GROMACS .gro file of C-alpha atoms in nm:
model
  254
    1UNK     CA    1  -4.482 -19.706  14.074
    2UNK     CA    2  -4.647 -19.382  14.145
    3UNK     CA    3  -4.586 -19.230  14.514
    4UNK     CA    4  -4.854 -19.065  14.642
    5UNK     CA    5  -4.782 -18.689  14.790
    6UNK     CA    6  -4.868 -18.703  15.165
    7UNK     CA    7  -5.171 -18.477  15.217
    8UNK     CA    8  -5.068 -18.200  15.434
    9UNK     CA    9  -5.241 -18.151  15.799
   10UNK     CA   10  -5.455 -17.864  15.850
   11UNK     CA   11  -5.390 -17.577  16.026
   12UNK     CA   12  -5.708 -17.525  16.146
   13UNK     CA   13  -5.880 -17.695  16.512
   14UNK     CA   14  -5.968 -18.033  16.470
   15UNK     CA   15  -6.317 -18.050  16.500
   16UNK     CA   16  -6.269 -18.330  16.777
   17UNK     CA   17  -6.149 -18.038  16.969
   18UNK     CA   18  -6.430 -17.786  16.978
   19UNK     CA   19  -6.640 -17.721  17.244
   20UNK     CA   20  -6.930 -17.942  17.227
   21UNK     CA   21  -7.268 -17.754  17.285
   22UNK     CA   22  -7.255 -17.893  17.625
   23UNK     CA   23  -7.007 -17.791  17.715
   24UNK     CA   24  -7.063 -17.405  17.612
   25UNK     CA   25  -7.424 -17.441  17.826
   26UNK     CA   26  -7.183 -17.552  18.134
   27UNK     CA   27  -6.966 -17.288  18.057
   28UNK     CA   28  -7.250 -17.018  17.993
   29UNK     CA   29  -7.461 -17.182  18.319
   30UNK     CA   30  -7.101 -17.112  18.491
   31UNK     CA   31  -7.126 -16.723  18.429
   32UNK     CA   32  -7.486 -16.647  18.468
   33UNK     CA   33  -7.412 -16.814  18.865
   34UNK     CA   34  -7.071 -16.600  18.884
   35UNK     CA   35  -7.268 -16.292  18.767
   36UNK     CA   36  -7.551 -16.312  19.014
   37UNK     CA   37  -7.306 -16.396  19.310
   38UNK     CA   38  -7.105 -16.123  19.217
   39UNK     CA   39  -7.432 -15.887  19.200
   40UNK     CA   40  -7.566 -16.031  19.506
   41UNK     CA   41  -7.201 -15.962  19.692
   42UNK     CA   42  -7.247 -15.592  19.554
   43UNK     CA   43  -7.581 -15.544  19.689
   44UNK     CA   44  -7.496 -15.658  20.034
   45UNK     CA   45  -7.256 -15.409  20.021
   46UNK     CA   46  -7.387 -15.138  19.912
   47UNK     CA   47  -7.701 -15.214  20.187
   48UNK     CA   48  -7.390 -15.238  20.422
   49UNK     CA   49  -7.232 -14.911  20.314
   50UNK     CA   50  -7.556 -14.697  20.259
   51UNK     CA   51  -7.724 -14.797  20.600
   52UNK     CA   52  -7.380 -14.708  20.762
   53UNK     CA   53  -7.315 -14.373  20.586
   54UNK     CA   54  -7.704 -14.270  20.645
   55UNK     CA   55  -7.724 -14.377  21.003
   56UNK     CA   56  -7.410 -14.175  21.045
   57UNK     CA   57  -7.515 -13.835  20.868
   58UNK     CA   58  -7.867 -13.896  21.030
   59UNK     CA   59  -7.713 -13.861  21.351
   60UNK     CA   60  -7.472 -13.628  21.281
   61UNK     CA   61  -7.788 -13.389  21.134
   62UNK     CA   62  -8.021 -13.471  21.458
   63UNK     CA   63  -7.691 -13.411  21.743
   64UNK     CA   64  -7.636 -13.036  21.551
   65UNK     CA   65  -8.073 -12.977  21.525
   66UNK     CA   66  -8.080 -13.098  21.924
   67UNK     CA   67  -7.826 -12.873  21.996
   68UNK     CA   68  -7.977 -12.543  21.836
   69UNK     CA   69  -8.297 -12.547  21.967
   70UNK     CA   70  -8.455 -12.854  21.800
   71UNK     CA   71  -8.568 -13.133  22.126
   72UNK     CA   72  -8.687 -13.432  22.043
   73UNK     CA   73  -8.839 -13.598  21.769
   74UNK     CA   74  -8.807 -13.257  21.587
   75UNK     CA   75  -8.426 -13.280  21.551
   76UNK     CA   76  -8.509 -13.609  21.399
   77UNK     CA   77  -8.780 -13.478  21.141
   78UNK     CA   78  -8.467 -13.211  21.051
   79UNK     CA   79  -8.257 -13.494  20.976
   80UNK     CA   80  -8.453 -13.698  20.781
   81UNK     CA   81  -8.632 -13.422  20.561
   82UNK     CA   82  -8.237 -13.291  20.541
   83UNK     CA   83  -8.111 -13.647  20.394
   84UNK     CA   84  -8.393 -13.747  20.191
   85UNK     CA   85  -8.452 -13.420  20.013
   86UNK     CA   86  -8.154 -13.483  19.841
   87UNK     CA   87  -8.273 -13.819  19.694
   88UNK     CA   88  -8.620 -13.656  19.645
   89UNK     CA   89  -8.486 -13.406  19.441
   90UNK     CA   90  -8.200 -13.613  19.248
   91UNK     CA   91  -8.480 -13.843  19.146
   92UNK     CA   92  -8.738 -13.621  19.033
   93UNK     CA   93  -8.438 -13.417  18.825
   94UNK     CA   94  -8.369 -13.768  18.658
   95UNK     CA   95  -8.740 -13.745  18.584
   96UNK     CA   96  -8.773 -13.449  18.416
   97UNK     CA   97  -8.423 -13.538  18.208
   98UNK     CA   98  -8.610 -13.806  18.088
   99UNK     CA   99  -8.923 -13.616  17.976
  100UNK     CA  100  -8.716 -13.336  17.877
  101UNK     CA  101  -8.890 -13.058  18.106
  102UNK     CA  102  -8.659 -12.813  18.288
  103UNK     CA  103  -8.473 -12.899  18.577
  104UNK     CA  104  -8.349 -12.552  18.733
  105UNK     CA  105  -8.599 -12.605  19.033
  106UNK     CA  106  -8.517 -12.961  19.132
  107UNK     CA  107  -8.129 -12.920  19.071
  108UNK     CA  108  -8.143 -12.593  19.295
  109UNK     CA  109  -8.291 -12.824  19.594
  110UNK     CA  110  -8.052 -13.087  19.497
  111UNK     CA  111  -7.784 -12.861  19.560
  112UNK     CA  112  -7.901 -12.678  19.876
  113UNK     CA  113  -7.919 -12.994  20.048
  114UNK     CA  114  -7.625 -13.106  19.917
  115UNK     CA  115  -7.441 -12.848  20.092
  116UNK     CA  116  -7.682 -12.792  20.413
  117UNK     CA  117  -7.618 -13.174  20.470
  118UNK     CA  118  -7.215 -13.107  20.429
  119UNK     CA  119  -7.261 -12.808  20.666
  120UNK     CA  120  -7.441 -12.995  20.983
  121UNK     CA  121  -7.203 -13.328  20.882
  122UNK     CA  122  -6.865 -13.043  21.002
  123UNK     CA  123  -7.012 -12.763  21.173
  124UNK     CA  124  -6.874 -12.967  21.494
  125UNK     CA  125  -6.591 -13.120  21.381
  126UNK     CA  126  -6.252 -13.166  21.425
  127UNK     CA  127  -6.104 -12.817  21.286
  128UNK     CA  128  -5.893 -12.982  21.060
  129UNK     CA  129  -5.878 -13.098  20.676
  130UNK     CA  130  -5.880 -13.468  20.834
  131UNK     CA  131  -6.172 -13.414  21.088
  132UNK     CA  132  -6.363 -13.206  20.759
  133UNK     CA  133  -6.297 -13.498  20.569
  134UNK     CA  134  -6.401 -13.778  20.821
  135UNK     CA  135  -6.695 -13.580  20.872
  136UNK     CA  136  -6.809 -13.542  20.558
  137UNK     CA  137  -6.785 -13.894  20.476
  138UNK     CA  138  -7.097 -14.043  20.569
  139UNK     CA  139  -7.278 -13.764  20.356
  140UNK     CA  140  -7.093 -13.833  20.101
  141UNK     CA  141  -7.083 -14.239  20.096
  142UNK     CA  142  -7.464 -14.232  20.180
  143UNK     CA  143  -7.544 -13.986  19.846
  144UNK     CA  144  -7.301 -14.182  19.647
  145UNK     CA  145  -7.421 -14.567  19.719
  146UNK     CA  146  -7.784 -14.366  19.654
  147UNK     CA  147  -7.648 -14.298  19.253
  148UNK     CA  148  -7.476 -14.614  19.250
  149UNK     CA  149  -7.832 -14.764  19.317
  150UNK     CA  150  -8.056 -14.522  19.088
  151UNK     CA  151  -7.762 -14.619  18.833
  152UNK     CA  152  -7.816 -14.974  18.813
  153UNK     CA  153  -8.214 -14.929  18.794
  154UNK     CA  154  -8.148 -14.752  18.469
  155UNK     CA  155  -7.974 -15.108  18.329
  156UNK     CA  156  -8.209 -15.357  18.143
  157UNK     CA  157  -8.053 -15.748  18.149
  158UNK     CA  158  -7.988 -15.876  17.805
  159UNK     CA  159  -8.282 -16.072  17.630
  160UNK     CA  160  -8.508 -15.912  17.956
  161UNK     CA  161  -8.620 -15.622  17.747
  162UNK     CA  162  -9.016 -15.615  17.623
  163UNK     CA  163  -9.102 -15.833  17.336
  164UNK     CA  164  -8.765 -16.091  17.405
  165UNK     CA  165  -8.849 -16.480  17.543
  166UNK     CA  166  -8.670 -16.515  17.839
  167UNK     CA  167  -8.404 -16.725  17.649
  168UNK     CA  168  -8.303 -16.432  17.499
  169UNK     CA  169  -8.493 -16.504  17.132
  170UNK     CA  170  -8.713 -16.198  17.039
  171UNK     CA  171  -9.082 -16.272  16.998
  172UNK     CA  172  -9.193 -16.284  16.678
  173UNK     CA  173  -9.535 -16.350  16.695
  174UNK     CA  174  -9.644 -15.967  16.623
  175UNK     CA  175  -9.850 -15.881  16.909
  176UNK     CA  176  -9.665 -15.614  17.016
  177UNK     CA  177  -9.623 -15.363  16.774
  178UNK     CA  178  -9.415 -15.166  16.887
  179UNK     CA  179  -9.094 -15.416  16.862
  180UNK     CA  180  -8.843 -15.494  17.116
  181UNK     CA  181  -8.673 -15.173  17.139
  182UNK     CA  182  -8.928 -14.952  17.279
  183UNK     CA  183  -8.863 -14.747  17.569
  184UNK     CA  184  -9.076 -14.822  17.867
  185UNK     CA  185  -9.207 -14.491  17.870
  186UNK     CA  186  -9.363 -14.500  17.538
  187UNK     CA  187  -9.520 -14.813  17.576
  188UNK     CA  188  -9.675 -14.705  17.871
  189UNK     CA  189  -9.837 -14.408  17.615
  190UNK     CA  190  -9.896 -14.609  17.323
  191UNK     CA  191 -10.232 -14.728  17.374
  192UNK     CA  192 -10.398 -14.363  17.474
  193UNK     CA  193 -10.176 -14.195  17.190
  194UNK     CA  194 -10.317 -14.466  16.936
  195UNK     CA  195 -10.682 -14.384  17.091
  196UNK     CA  196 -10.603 -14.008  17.090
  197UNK     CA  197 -10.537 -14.076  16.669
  198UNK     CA  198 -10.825 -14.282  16.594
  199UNK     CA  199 -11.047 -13.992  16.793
  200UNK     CA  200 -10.899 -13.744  16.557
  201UNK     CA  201 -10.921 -13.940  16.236
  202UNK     CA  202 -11.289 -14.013  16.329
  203UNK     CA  203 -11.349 -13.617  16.371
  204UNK     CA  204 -11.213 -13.550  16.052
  205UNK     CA  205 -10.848 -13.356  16.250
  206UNK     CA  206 -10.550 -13.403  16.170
  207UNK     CA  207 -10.315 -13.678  16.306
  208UNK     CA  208 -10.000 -13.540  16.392
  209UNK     CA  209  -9.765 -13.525  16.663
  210UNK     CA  210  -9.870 -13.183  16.811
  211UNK     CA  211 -10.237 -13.332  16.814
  212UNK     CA  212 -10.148 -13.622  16.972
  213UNK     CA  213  -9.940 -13.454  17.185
  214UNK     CA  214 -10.219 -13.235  17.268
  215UNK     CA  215 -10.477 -13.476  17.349
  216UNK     CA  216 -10.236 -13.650  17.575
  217UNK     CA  217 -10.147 -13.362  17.806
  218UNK     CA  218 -10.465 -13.262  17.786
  219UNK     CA  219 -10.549 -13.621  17.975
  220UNK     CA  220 -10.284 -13.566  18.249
  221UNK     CA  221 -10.000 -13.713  18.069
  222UNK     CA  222  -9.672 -13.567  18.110
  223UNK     CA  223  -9.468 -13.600  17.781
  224UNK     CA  224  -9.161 -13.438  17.581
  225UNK     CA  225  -9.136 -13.353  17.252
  226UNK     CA  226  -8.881 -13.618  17.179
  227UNK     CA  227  -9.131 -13.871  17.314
  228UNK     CA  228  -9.390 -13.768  17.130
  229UNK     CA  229  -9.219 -13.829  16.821
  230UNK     CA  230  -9.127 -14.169  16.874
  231UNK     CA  231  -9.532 -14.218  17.010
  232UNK     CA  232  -9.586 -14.090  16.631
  233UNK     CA  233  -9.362 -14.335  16.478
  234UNK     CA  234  -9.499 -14.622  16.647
  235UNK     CA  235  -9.861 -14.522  16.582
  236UNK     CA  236  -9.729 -14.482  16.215
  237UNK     CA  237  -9.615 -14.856  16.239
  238UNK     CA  238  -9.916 -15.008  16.392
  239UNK     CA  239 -10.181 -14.844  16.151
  240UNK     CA  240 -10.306 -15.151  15.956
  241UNK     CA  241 -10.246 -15.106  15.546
  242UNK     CA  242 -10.547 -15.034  15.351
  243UNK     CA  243 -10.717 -14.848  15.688
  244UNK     CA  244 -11.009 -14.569  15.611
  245UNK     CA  245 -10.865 -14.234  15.523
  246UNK     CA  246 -10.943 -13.952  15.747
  247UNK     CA  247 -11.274 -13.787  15.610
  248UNK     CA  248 -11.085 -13.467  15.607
  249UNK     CA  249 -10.778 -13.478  15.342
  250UNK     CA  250 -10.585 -13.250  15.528
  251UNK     CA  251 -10.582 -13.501  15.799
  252UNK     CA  252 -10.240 -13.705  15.770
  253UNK     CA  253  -9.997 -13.839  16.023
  254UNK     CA  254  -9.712 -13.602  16.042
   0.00000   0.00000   0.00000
């Protein structure tokens, strides 16, 4: 009689152990609620923290302004053109990062009332590195909880971005032809840089990113160079095959 070898067990997961679908939704359902309490618990405290710190250096700003000469509601316009200048100009620097213009002018402010807000935060305190510091702190806490905030503006959810369902599955259908990684800022140009081509092809000029560039800043809008070449690449991607040719040959996309 012939005995039969024994099969040996894998070493593998039994497949009566994996997670069941259902139970990766609970788990996944699970998350999303632990990430928005947790982002909901920041938030509060960030409102907590940056009311605190800029009720604090607002004060401190307006008690210095009241006592050099500045009564009234005039030691409170110092403090709060003082304070928000700083956001002001952080915000319009991040701006003109973005469309890559210069940015001595608004980091200059930035800085000035950086340090003008340190000043009037210690010009009356405590003359000692402790009392600096303590004095300082609201400044500090209220222009910090300010980048913290501009910070997470900048983030985009995953499967939130343009062109994604909001399960997270990327629309296929091809009306937006741009795709699902365009920056916000281009899509917002798209549609005058695509009219800005056809307007040259149909005048016989060339289509090329210094045209289109031109025809856009010539309309009010504020662009880079770096923007306008992704505008170019998009326009080169939505220009339906087998389209007229310009009427002048010289006239191709660049």
């Amino acid at each position: 009689m012939t005995l039969q070898q024994p099969v040996p067990l894998s070493r593998g997961r039994d497949p009566a152990e994996a997670p069941s679908p259902a139970g990766q939704d609970t788990r996944t359902a699970r998350t999303v609620v632990g990430h928005r309490t947790e982002d909901r618990v920041q938030i509060l405290i960030m409102l907590a923290i940056g009311l605190a710190a800029a009720a604090a250096s607002f004060t401190h700003v307006h008690d210095v302004a009241e006592e050099h000469g500045q009564p009234g509601w005039l030691a409170w316009a110092d403090a709060v053109i003082l304070e928000l200048m700083s956001v002001a100009s952080g915000l319009e620097l991040r701006r003109r990062k973005r469309l890559g213009l210069g940015v001595f002018f608004p980091a200059s402010v930035l800085v000035v009332a950086v340090l003008l807000s340190l000043a009037a935060q210690v010009v009356e305190a405590e003359r000692s590195v402790i009392g600096w510091l303590a004095a300082m702190l609201p400044a500090v806490g209220f222009l910090a909880m300010v980048k913290i905030a501009m910070g997470r503006a900048d983030g985009t959810p995953p499967g939130s971005g343009p062109g994604q369902e909001p399960g997270g599955v990327a629309d296929r259908s091809g009306t937006s032809p741009a795709g699902p990684d365009i920056d916000p800022e281009v899509a917002a140009l798209l549609p005058a840089a695509l009219a800005a081509a056809h307007e040259l092809t149909a005048t016989g000029e060339a289509v090329s990113r210094a045209s289109v560039a031109r025809r856009l800043r010539a309309q009010g809008h504020a662009l880079s160079n770096a923007t306008a070449n992704d505008l170019m690449r998009h326009v080169r991607g939505t220009t339906p095959k087998g389209a007229a040719a310009p009427s002048n040959p010289e006239a191709v996309v660049s």
